Short mmCIF file of C-alpha atoms in Angstrom, two decimals:
data_model
loop_
_atom_site.label_atom_id
_atom_site.label_comp_id
_atom_site.label_asym_id
_atom_site.label_seq_id
_atom_site.Cartn_x
_atom_site.Cartn_y
_atom_site.Cartn_z
CA UNK A 980 -16.69 4.20 0.14
CA UNK A 981 -14.03 2.08 1.83
CA UNK A 982 -10.96 3.08 3.84
CA UNK A 983 -8.42 1.14 5.91
CA UNK A 984 -7.17 2.73 9.24
CA UNK A 985 -3.97 1.19 10.50
CA UNK A 986 -3.11 1.26 14.31
CA UNK A 987 -0.08 0.02 16.17
CA UNK A 988 -0.71 -2.72 18.81
CA UNK A 989 1.12 -3.05 22.14
CA UNK A 990 0.72 -6.65 23.13
CA UNK A 991 2.21 -8.06 26.34
CA UNK A 992 4.73 -10.87 26.08
CA UNK A 993 1.99 -13.48 26.56
CA UNK A 994 -0.30 -11.91 23.95
CA UNK A 995 2.54 -11.64 21.53
CA UNK A 996 3.22 -15.35 22.00
CA UNK A 997 -0.48 -16.15 21.60
CA UNK A 998 -0.62 -14.01 18.29
CA UNK A 999 2.55 -15.90 16.97
CA UNK A 1000 0.91 -19.17 17.73
CA UNK A 1001 -2.28 -18.06 15.86
CA UNK A 1002 -0.06 -17.08 12.91
CA UNK A 1003 1.77 -20.22 12.94
CA UNK A 1004 -1.50 -22.37 12.89
CA UNK A 1005 -2.90 -20.22 10.14
CA UNK A 1006 0.20 -20.77 7.94
CA UNK A 1007 -0.05 -24.63 8.64
CA UNK A 1008 -3.56 -24.68 7.53
CA UNK A 1009 -2.90 -22.55 4.42
CA UNK A 1010 -0.14 -25.02 3.42
CA UNK A 1011 -2.22 -28.02 4.30
CA UNK A 1012 -5.21 -26.58 2.09
CA UNK A 1013 -2.83 -25.98 -0.75
CA UNK A 1014 -1.49 -29.52 -0.52
CA UNK A 1015 -5.07 -30.93 -0.46
CA UNK A 1016 -5.89 -29.11 -3.62
CA UNK A 1017 -2.81 -30.34 -5.37
CA UNK A 1018 -3.35 -33.86 -4.27
CA UNK A 1019 -6.95 -33.87 -5.27
CA UNK A 1020 -6.07 -32.78 -8.73
CA UNK A 1021 -3.33 -35.33 -9.01
CA UNK A 1022 -5.69 -38.22 -8.03
CA UNK A 1023 -8.88 -37.34 -9.70
CA UNK A 1024 -8.03 -34.68 -12.36
CA UNK A 1025 -10.37 -32.29 -10.77
CA UNK A 1026 -9.95 -29.37 -8.19
CA UNK A 1027 -11.39 -28.97 -4.86
CA UNK A 1028 -13.72 -26.01 -4.10
CA UNK A 1029 -13.78 -23.65 -1.18
CA UNK A 1030 -16.96 -25.25 0.44
CA UNK A 1031 -15.56 -28.71 0.49
CA UNK A 1032 -12.32 -27.57 2.03
CA UNK A 1033 -14.21 -25.52 4.75
CA UNK A 1034 -16.30 -28.60 5.72
CA UNK A 1035 -13.04 -30.66 6.08
CA UNK A 1036 -11.02 -28.01 8.09
CA UNK A 1037 -14.23 -27.13 10.23
CA UNK A 1038 -14.26 -30.70 11.40
CA UNK A 1039 -10.56 -30.78 11.92
CA UNK A 1040 -10.76 -27.61 13.92
CA UNK A 1041 -13.32 -29.21 16.22
CA UNK A 1042 -11.27 -32.31 16.55
CA UNK A 1043 -8.19 -30.30 17.72
CA UNK A 1044 -9.47 -27.79 20.32
CA UNK A 1045 -5.95 -27.21 21.67
CA UNK A 1046 -4.28 -26.15 18.32
CA UNK A 1047 -6.48 -25.46 15.35
CA UNK A 1048 -9.52 -24.97 17.70
CA UNK A 1049 -7.82 -21.69 18.96
CA UNK A 1050 -8.35 -20.13 15.57
CA UNK A 1051 -11.59 -18.12 15.01
CA UNK A 1052 -13.92 -19.76 12.61
CA UNK A 1053 -14.41 -16.67 10.44
CA UNK A 1054 -10.55 -16.41 10.32
CA UNK A 1055 -10.40 -19.90 9.06
CA UNK A 1056 -12.88 -19.09 6.39
CA UNK A 1057 -11.03 -16.06 5.35
CA UNK A 1058 -7.92 -17.95 5.09
CA UNK A 1059 -9.42 -20.72 2.88
CA UNK A 1060 -10.96 -17.76 0.67
CA UNK A 1061 -7.49 -16.29 0.38
CA UNK A 1062 -6.25 -19.61 -1.09
CA UNK A 1063 -9.28 -19.87 -3.36
CA UNK A 1064 -8.75 -16.34 -4.71
CA UNK A 1065 -5.11 -17.22 -5.46
CA UNK A 1066 -6.29 -20.11 -7.59
CA UNK A 1067 -8.91 -18.04 -9.33
CA UNK A 1068 -6.35 -15.47 -10.20
CA UNK A 1069 -3.95 -18.24 -11.45
CA UNK A 1070 -6.61 -19.67 -13.80
CA UNK A 1071 -7.74 -16.27 -15.05
CA UNK A 1072 -4.22 -15.32 -16.06
CA UNK A 1073 -3.70 -18.64 -17.50
CA UNK A 1074 -6.77 -18.21 -19.73
CA UNK A 1075 -5.60 -14.65 -20.72
CA UNK A 1076 -2.42 -16.10 -22.11
CA UNK A 1077 -0.18 -14.91 -19.51
CA UNK A 1078 2.57 -16.94 -17.51
CA UNK A 1079 1.26 -16.81 -13.91
CA UNK A 1080 3.07 -18.29 -11.00
CA UNK A 1081 1.38 -21.26 -9.23
CA UNK A 1082 0.23 -20.61 -5.63
CA UNK A 1083 3.06 -21.27 -3.39
CA UNK A 1084 3.54 -22.87 0.05
CA UNK A 1085 4.14 -20.21 2.72
CA UNK A 1086 7.34 -20.26 4.72
CA UNK A 1087 7.45 -19.01 8.30
CA UNK A 1088 8.70 -15.56 6.97
CA UNK A 1089 6.11 -15.23 4.24
CA UNK A 1090 2.88 -15.44 6.26
CA UNK A 1091 2.18 -12.20 8.07
CA UNK A 1092 -1.46 -11.60 8.70
CA UNK A 1093 -4.85 -12.93 10.15
CA UNK A 1094 -8.28 -11.57 9.14
CA UNK A 1095 -11.29 -11.34 11.28
CA UNK A 1096 -14.91 -10.41 10.62
CA UNK A 1097 -15.59 -7.60 13.07
CA UNK A 1098 -17.82 -8.76 15.95
CA UNK A 1099 -16.85 -12.47 15.45
CA UNK A 1100 -13.86 -12.94 17.72
CA UNK A 1101 -12.67 -9.37 17.30
CA UNK A 1102 -14.00 -6.19 18.79
CA UNK A 1103 -12.83 -2.72 19.81
CA UNK A 1104 -13.23 -1.84 23.51
CA UNK A 1105 -12.58 1.15 25.72
CA UNK A 1106 -11.47 1.04 29.37
CA UNK A 1107 -12.88 3.43 31.99
CA UNK A 1108 -9.67 5.51 31.64
CA UNK A 1109 -10.31 6.01 27.97
CA UNK A 1110 -7.67 3.69 26.63
CA UNK A 1111 -8.63 1.72 23.56
CA UNK A 1112 -8.21 -2.04 23.16
CA UNK A 1113 -8.87 -4.54 20.49
CA UNK A 1114 -10.22 -7.86 21.77
CA UNK A 1115 -9.08 -10.89 20.10
CA UNK A 1116 -10.51 -14.37 20.61
CA UNK A 1117 -8.03 -16.52 22.63
CA UNK A 1118 -5.66 -13.68 22.88
CA UNK A 1119 -7.30 -11.14 25.15
CA UNK A 1120 -7.51 -7.32 25.04
CA UNK A 1121 -4.52 -5.92 23.31
CA UNK A 1122 -3.61 -2.36 23.96
CA UNK A 1123 -3.94 -0.15 20.93
CA UNK A 1124 -2.25 3.12 19.97
CA UNK A 1125 -5.31 4.79 18.88
CA UNK A 1126 -3.80 7.88 17.19
CA UNK A 1127 -6.84 8.93 15.14
CA UNK A 1128 -10.63 8.53 15.71
CA UNK A 1129 -12.98 6.50 13.53
CA UNK A 1130 -15.29 8.91 11.56
CA UNK A 1131 -18.84 9.37 12.36
CA UNK A 1132 -21.06 6.92 10.61
CA UNK A 1133 -18.30 4.54 9.69
CA UNK A 1134 -18.87 0.81 9.93
CA UNK A 1135 -16.05 -1.69 10.71
CA UNK A 1136 -16.36 -4.52 8.25
CA UNK A 1137 -13.09 -6.49 8.75
CA UNK A 1138 -10.00 -6.40 10.96
CA UNK A 1139 -6.62 -7.67 9.71
CA UNK A 1140 -3.97 -8.31 12.29
CA UNK A 1141 -0.51 -7.94 10.84
CA UNK A 1142 2.98 -8.70 12.13
CA UNK A 1143 5.64 -6.38 10.36
CA UNK A 1144 9.19 -6.39 11.57
CA UNK A 1145 8.26 -7.85 14.96
CA UNK A 1146 5.54 -5.13 15.43
CA UNK A 1147 1.94 -5.80 15.51
CA UNK A 1148 -0.78 -3.73 13.56
CA UNK A 1149 -4.55 -3.77 13.42
CA UNK A 1150 -5.96 -2.65 10.15
CA UNK A 1151 -9.58 -1.67 10.40
CA UNK A 1152 -11.43 -1.88 7.11
CA UNK A 1153 -14.16 0.77 7.32
CA UNK A 1154 -17.23 1.50 5.15
CA UNK A 1155 -17.84 5.28 5.17
CA UNK A 1156 -20.93 7.20 3.92
CA UNK A 1157 -20.35 8.57 0.49
CA UNK A 1158 -20.44 12.24 1.41
CA UNK A 1159 -19.02 14.65 -1.27
CA UNK A 1160 -17.18 17.57 0.51
CA UNK A 1161 -17.60 21.15 -0.48
CA UNK A 1162 -14.34 22.98 -1.25
CA UNK A 1163 -13.52 26.28 0.58
CA UNK A 1164 -11.86 27.75 -2.47
CA UNK A 1165 -13.95 26.69 -5.52
CA UNK A 1166 -12.20 28.84 -8.05
CA UNK A 1167 -8.55 27.82 -7.52
CA UNK A 1168 -7.05 25.74 -10.23
CA UNK A 1169 -3.36 24.41 -10.52
CA UNK A 1170 -1.33 22.24 -12.87
CA UNK A 1171 1.02 19.75 -11.36
CA UNK A 1172 4.01 18.26 -13.03
CA UNK A 1173 5.59 15.12 -11.52
CA UNK A 1174 9.27 14.54 -11.83
CA UNK A 1175 12.48 13.00 -10.33
CA UNK A 1176 14.61 16.28 -10.10
CA UNK A 1177 11.74 18.13 -8.55
CA UNK A 1178 9.05 15.87 -6.90
CA UNK A 1179 6.38 18.41 -7.95
CA UNK A 1180 6.21 21.59 -9.89
CA UNK A 1181 3.09 23.72 -9.80
CA UNK A 1182 1.83 26.13 -12.34
CA UNK A 1183 1.92 29.03 -9.94
CA UNK A 1184 5.70 28.58 -9.67
CA UNK A 1185 5.79 26.65 -6.50
CA UNK A 1186 8.35 23.77 -6.53
CA UNK A 1187 8.42 20.86 -4.18
CA UNK A 1188 11.95 19.22 -3.85
CA UNK A 1189 12.43 15.55 -4.01
CA UNK A 1190 13.86 14.43 -0.58
CA UNK A 1191 15.27 11.20 -2.01
CA UNK A 1192 14.59 9.22 1.15
CA UNK A 1193 16.26 5.95 -0.16
CA UNK A 1194 19.38 7.65 -1.55
CA UNK A 1195 19.80 9.37 1.93
CA UNK A 1196 19.97 5.98 3.50
CA UNK A 1197 21.98 4.06 0.91
CA UNK A 1198 25.29 4.36 2.82
CA UNK A 1199 23.65 2.68 5.99
CA UNK A 1200 21.87 0.14 3.85
CA UNK A 1201 25.12 -1.01 2.23
CA UNK A 1202 26.79 -1.41 5.53
CA UNK A 1203 24.01 -3.57 6.81
CA UNK A 1204 23.82 -5.68 3.63
CA UNK A 1205 27.52 -6.22 3.66
CA UNK A 1206 27.30 -7.43 7.31
CA UNK A 1207 24.49 -9.83 6.50
CA UNK A 1208 26.34 -11.21 3.50
CA UNK A 1209 29.39 -11.96 5.68
CA UNK A 1210 27.54 -13.75 8.41
CA UNK A 1211 27.28 -17.68 8.44
CA UNK A 1212 24.19 -18.57 6.52
CA UNK A 1213 21.24 -19.36 8.61
CA UNK A 1214 22.79 -18.27 11.94
CA UNK A 1215 21.23 -16.07 14.49
CA UNK A 1216 23.42 -13.15 13.72
CA UNK A 1217 22.55 -13.16 10.09
CA UNK A 1218 18.83 -13.19 10.98
CA UNK A 1219 19.41 -9.99 13.12
CA UNK A 1220 21.24 -8.37 10.28
CA UNK A 1221 18.20 -9.23 7.92
CA UNK A 1222 15.89 -7.82 10.58
CA UNK A 1223 17.90 -4.54 10.78
CA UNK A 1224 17.61 -4.19 6.99
CA UNK A 1225 13.84 -4.72 7.02
CA UNK A 1226 13.47 -2.07 9.74
CA UNK A 1227 15.62 0.46 7.66
CA UNK A 1228 13.48 -0.19 4.68
CA UNK A 1229 10.34 0.24 6.71
CA UNK A 1230 11.65 3.56 8.14
CA UNK A 1231 12.30 4.77 4.48
CA UNK A 1232 8.78 3.72 3.45
CA UNK A 1233 7.28 5.53 6.49
CA UNK A 1234 9.26 8.71 5.64
CA UNK A 1235 8.02 8.66 2.06
CA UNK A 1236 4.38 7.92 3.00
CA UNK A 1237 4.22 10.67 5.72
CA UNK A 1238 5.79 13.29 3.29
CA UNK A 1239 3.24 12.29 0.41
CA UNK A 1240 0.32 12.53 2.94
CA UNK A 1241 1.25 16.08 3.91
CA UNK A 1242 1.94 17.22 0.24
CA UNK A 1243 -1.42 15.71 -1.10
CA UNK A 1244 -3.32 17.16 1.85
CA UNK A 1245 -1.90 20.64 1.09
CA UNK A 1246 -2.88 20.35 -2.61
CA UNK A 1247 -6.45 19.27 -2.14
CA UNK A 1248 -7.11 22.02 0.51
CA UNK A 1249 -5.39 24.76 -1.45
CA UNK A 1250 -6.89 24.03 -4.81
CA UNK A 1251 -10.24 22.84 -5.92
CA UNK A 1252 -9.24 21.86 -9.52
CA UNK A 1253 -6.11 19.79 -9.97
CA UNK A 1254 -4.68 19.02 -13.31
CA UNK A 1255 -2.05 16.26 -13.43
CA UNK A 1256 -0.35 14.33 -16.19
CA UNK A 1257 -1.54 10.70 -16.97
CA UNK A 1258 1.96 9.45 -16.62
CA UNK A 1259 2.79 5.77 -17.26
CA UNK A 1260 5.48 4.90 -14.78
CA UNK A 1261 6.53 1.59 -16.46
CA UNK A 1262 9.14 3.25 -18.61
CA UNK A 1263 10.90 4.85 -15.55
CA UNK A 1264 10.53 1.73 -13.35
CA UNK A 1265 12.07 -0.48 -15.95
CA UNK A 1266 14.85 1.93 -17.09
CA UNK A 1267 18.16 0.98 -15.57
CA UNK A 1268 19.17 4.63 -15.01
CA UNK A 1269 15.79 5.89 -13.62
CA UNK A 1270 14.37 3.00 -11.78
CA UNK A 1271 15.99 3.62 -8.31
CA UNK A 1272 14.93 7.28 -8.38
CA UNK A 1273 11.44 6.39 -9.69
CA UNK A 1274 10.72 4.03 -6.88
CA UNK A 1275 12.25 6.34 -4.35
CA UNK A 1276 9.88 9.23 -5.35
CA UNK A 1277 6.79 7.15 -4.96
CA UNK A 1278 4.91 8.88 -7.78
CA UNK A 1279 2.34 6.06 -7.93
CA UNK A 1280 1.54 6.28 -4.24
CA UNK A 1281 1.34 10.12 -4.66
CA UNK A 1282 -1.37 9.73 -7.43
CA UNK A 1283 -3.38 7.31 -5.26
CA UNK A 1284 -3.35 9.56 -2.19
CA UNK A 1285 -4.21 12.56 -4.09
CA UNK A 1286 -7.31 11.04 -5.74
CA UNK A 1287 -8.93 9.77 -2.54
CA UNK A 1288 -8.20 12.93 -0.57
CA UNK A 1289 -9.54 15.10 -3.37
CA UNK A 1290 -12.82 13.12 -3.26
CA UNK A 1291 -13.24 13.79 0.46
CA UNK A 1292 -12.18 17.46 0.19
CA UNK A 1293 -14.49 18.20 -2.74
CA UNK A 1294 -11.68 18.88 -5.12
CA UNK A 1295 -11.49 17.49 -8.72
CA UNK A 1296 -8.47 15.77 -10.29
CA UNK A 1297 -8.16 15.67 -13.91
CA UNK A 1298 -5.61 13.80 -15.97
CA UNK A 1299 -4.19 14.90 -19.36
CA UNK A 1300 -1.90 13.50 -21.94
CA UNK A 1301 1.64 14.47 -21.05
CA UNK A 1302 3.04 14.54 -24.65
CA UNK A 1303 5.13 17.50 -25.36
CA UNK A 1304 4.25 19.30 -22.10
CA UNK A 1305 8.03 19.74 -21.45
CA UNK A 1306 8.86 20.89 -24.91
CA UNK A 1307 6.00 23.30 -25.70
CA UNK A 1308 6.35 26.80 -24.53
CA UNK A 1309 3.51 27.74 -22.23
CA UNK A 1310 3.49 31.40 -23.43
CA UNK A 1311 3.12 30.98 -27.14
CA UNK A 1312 2.82 27.34 -27.78
CA UNK A 1313 6.09 27.04 -29.82
CA UNK A 1314 7.84 23.66 -29.63
CA UNK A 1315 11.37 24.16 -28.04
CA UNK A 1316 13.29 20.98 -28.03
CA UNK A 1317 15.63 20.36 -24.98
CA UNK A 1318 17.27 17.41 -23.47
CA UNK A 1319 16.71 16.36 -19.86
CA UNK A 1320 20.05 17.96 -18.75
CA UNK A 1321 18.64 21.44 -19.62
CA UNK A 1322 16.57 22.54 -16.61
CA UNK A 1323 15.51 26.01 -17.87
CA UNK A 1324 12.95 26.65 -20.68
CA UNK A 1325 13.95 29.50 -22.87
CA UNK A 1326 11.75 30.34 -25.76
CA UNK A 1327 13.31 32.03 -28.69
CA UNK A 1328 9.96 33.11 -30.09
CA UNK A 1329 8.40 34.89 -27.12
CA UNK A 1330 11.31 35.15 -24.76
CA UNK A 1331 9.75 33.25 -21.97
CA UNK A 1332 12.29 32.01 -19.47
CA UNK A 1333 10.96 29.59 -16.81
CA UNK A 1334 11.92 26.39 -15.00
CA UNK A 1335 11.29 23.54 -17.39
CA UNK A 1336 9.02 21.82 -14.77
CA UNK A 1337 7.05 24.89 -14.05
CA UNK A 1338 6.63 25.39 -17.81
CA UNK A 1339 5.27 21.83 -18.12
CA UNK A 1340 2.85 22.37 -15.19
CA UNK A 1341 1.47 25.48 -16.94
CA UNK A 1342 0.98 23.37 -20.16
CA UNK A 1343 -0.75 20.71 -18.15
CA UNK A 1344 -3.21 23.20 -16.61
CA UNK A 1345 -3.84 24.77 -20.04
CA UNK A 1346 -4.62 21.31 -21.58
CA UNK A 1347 -6.92 20.37 -18.71
CA UNK A 1348 -8.86 23.82 -18.95
CA UNK A 1349 -9.13 23.36 -22.80
CA UNK A 1350 -10.24 19.67 -22.62
CA UNK A 1351 -12.09 19.03 -19.39
CA UNK A 1352 -13.66 15.60 -18.58
CA UNK A 1353 -16.24 14.85 -21.40
CA UNK A 1354 -14.60 17.04 -23.88
CA UNK A 1355 -11.25 15.39 -24.60
CA UNK A 1356 -9.80 15.09 -20.97
CA UNK A 1357 -10.27 12.18 -18.69
CA UNK A 1358 -10.63 11.26 -15.14
CA UNK A 1359 -7.52 9.42 -13.52
CA UNK A 1360 -7.51 5.71 -14.32
CA UNK A 1361 -5.37 4.53 -11.35
CA UNK A 1362 -6.87 2.47 -8.64
CA UNK A 1363 -7.92 4.65 -5.66
CA UNK A 1364 -7.20 4.69 -2.02
CA UNK A 1365 -7.13 1.69 0.31
CA UNK A 1366 -5.05 2.58 3.14
CA UNK A 1367 -5.09 6.12 4.77
CA UNK A 1368 -3.18 5.26 7.92
#
């Protein structure tokens, strides 16, 4: 089981300059390796493999100890593997009949990370006062905001140093022992309906409102975007405006992620059996009227966080087909057609009156109980949790 823990770094001015120089050299090597592949194909009609490129750039690194030589050898290998994976993905999509984009050269604003193999030029250290540092080759010991402990028995495999909006982060890729948790409430089951009006509606009549983080910041975002558009193209003031826009988007994303972490943690600790709809988000994300609200709600991120937290807490997540869950009466099973503007379910047959989202959540729970995995239901099919920062 793999997880990624993300920590904020507090480098000094000299360390930040060293990190920026390493990032700059990594980008130059990436672009040079891409140019080498293109040129080799144009001259010989054949590509060049990773191993041949590693031999060439290894010797080039040894010949330039003041520039390329400052890069760690394993970081250089990971950099060339990143390019090799880009070409493998390109040819795989090409064979599948898709129209993939060719790997691109990286501008100075499009290369943000350096990867290390843990123990080779990168290691965690603790000072006598208990402060945690991450040692980076040719940079030094960088102070770390160690806001959460690494779990017992975890092994650090890789470390990725990222620069996001002039802030530096260390992403520790951990391999954890596969221990299945035992839930404290083994008999608690709930159905969950996802939506845009209410973020979540539970079958026990609890409703979680949608905070609409992006819409709350749209006014400020419009002001910043207008300022940027009125600046002279390429000037320093325009770059500052773009940086302010990026920081605002990062703040919105952090608000969303923090809220979803809290909601999913509550669900997996309060319920041992969670029924959720197998909802395809493509129709909402591509709809001109719903796309902004859909991306703002972060339903895909919610499902990913819920799945990995449920595994650790000993809870089970079951996905069901959402067809007619909003139209069917959860009391008698009668189909009661209603448009999206009608927010209350009123059944003329049995007289049940409920919030339409709560009614859908009860139907989702009934479907999951009638068709558990192996008898018509299914496990969630979305990819599961990478980052738990």
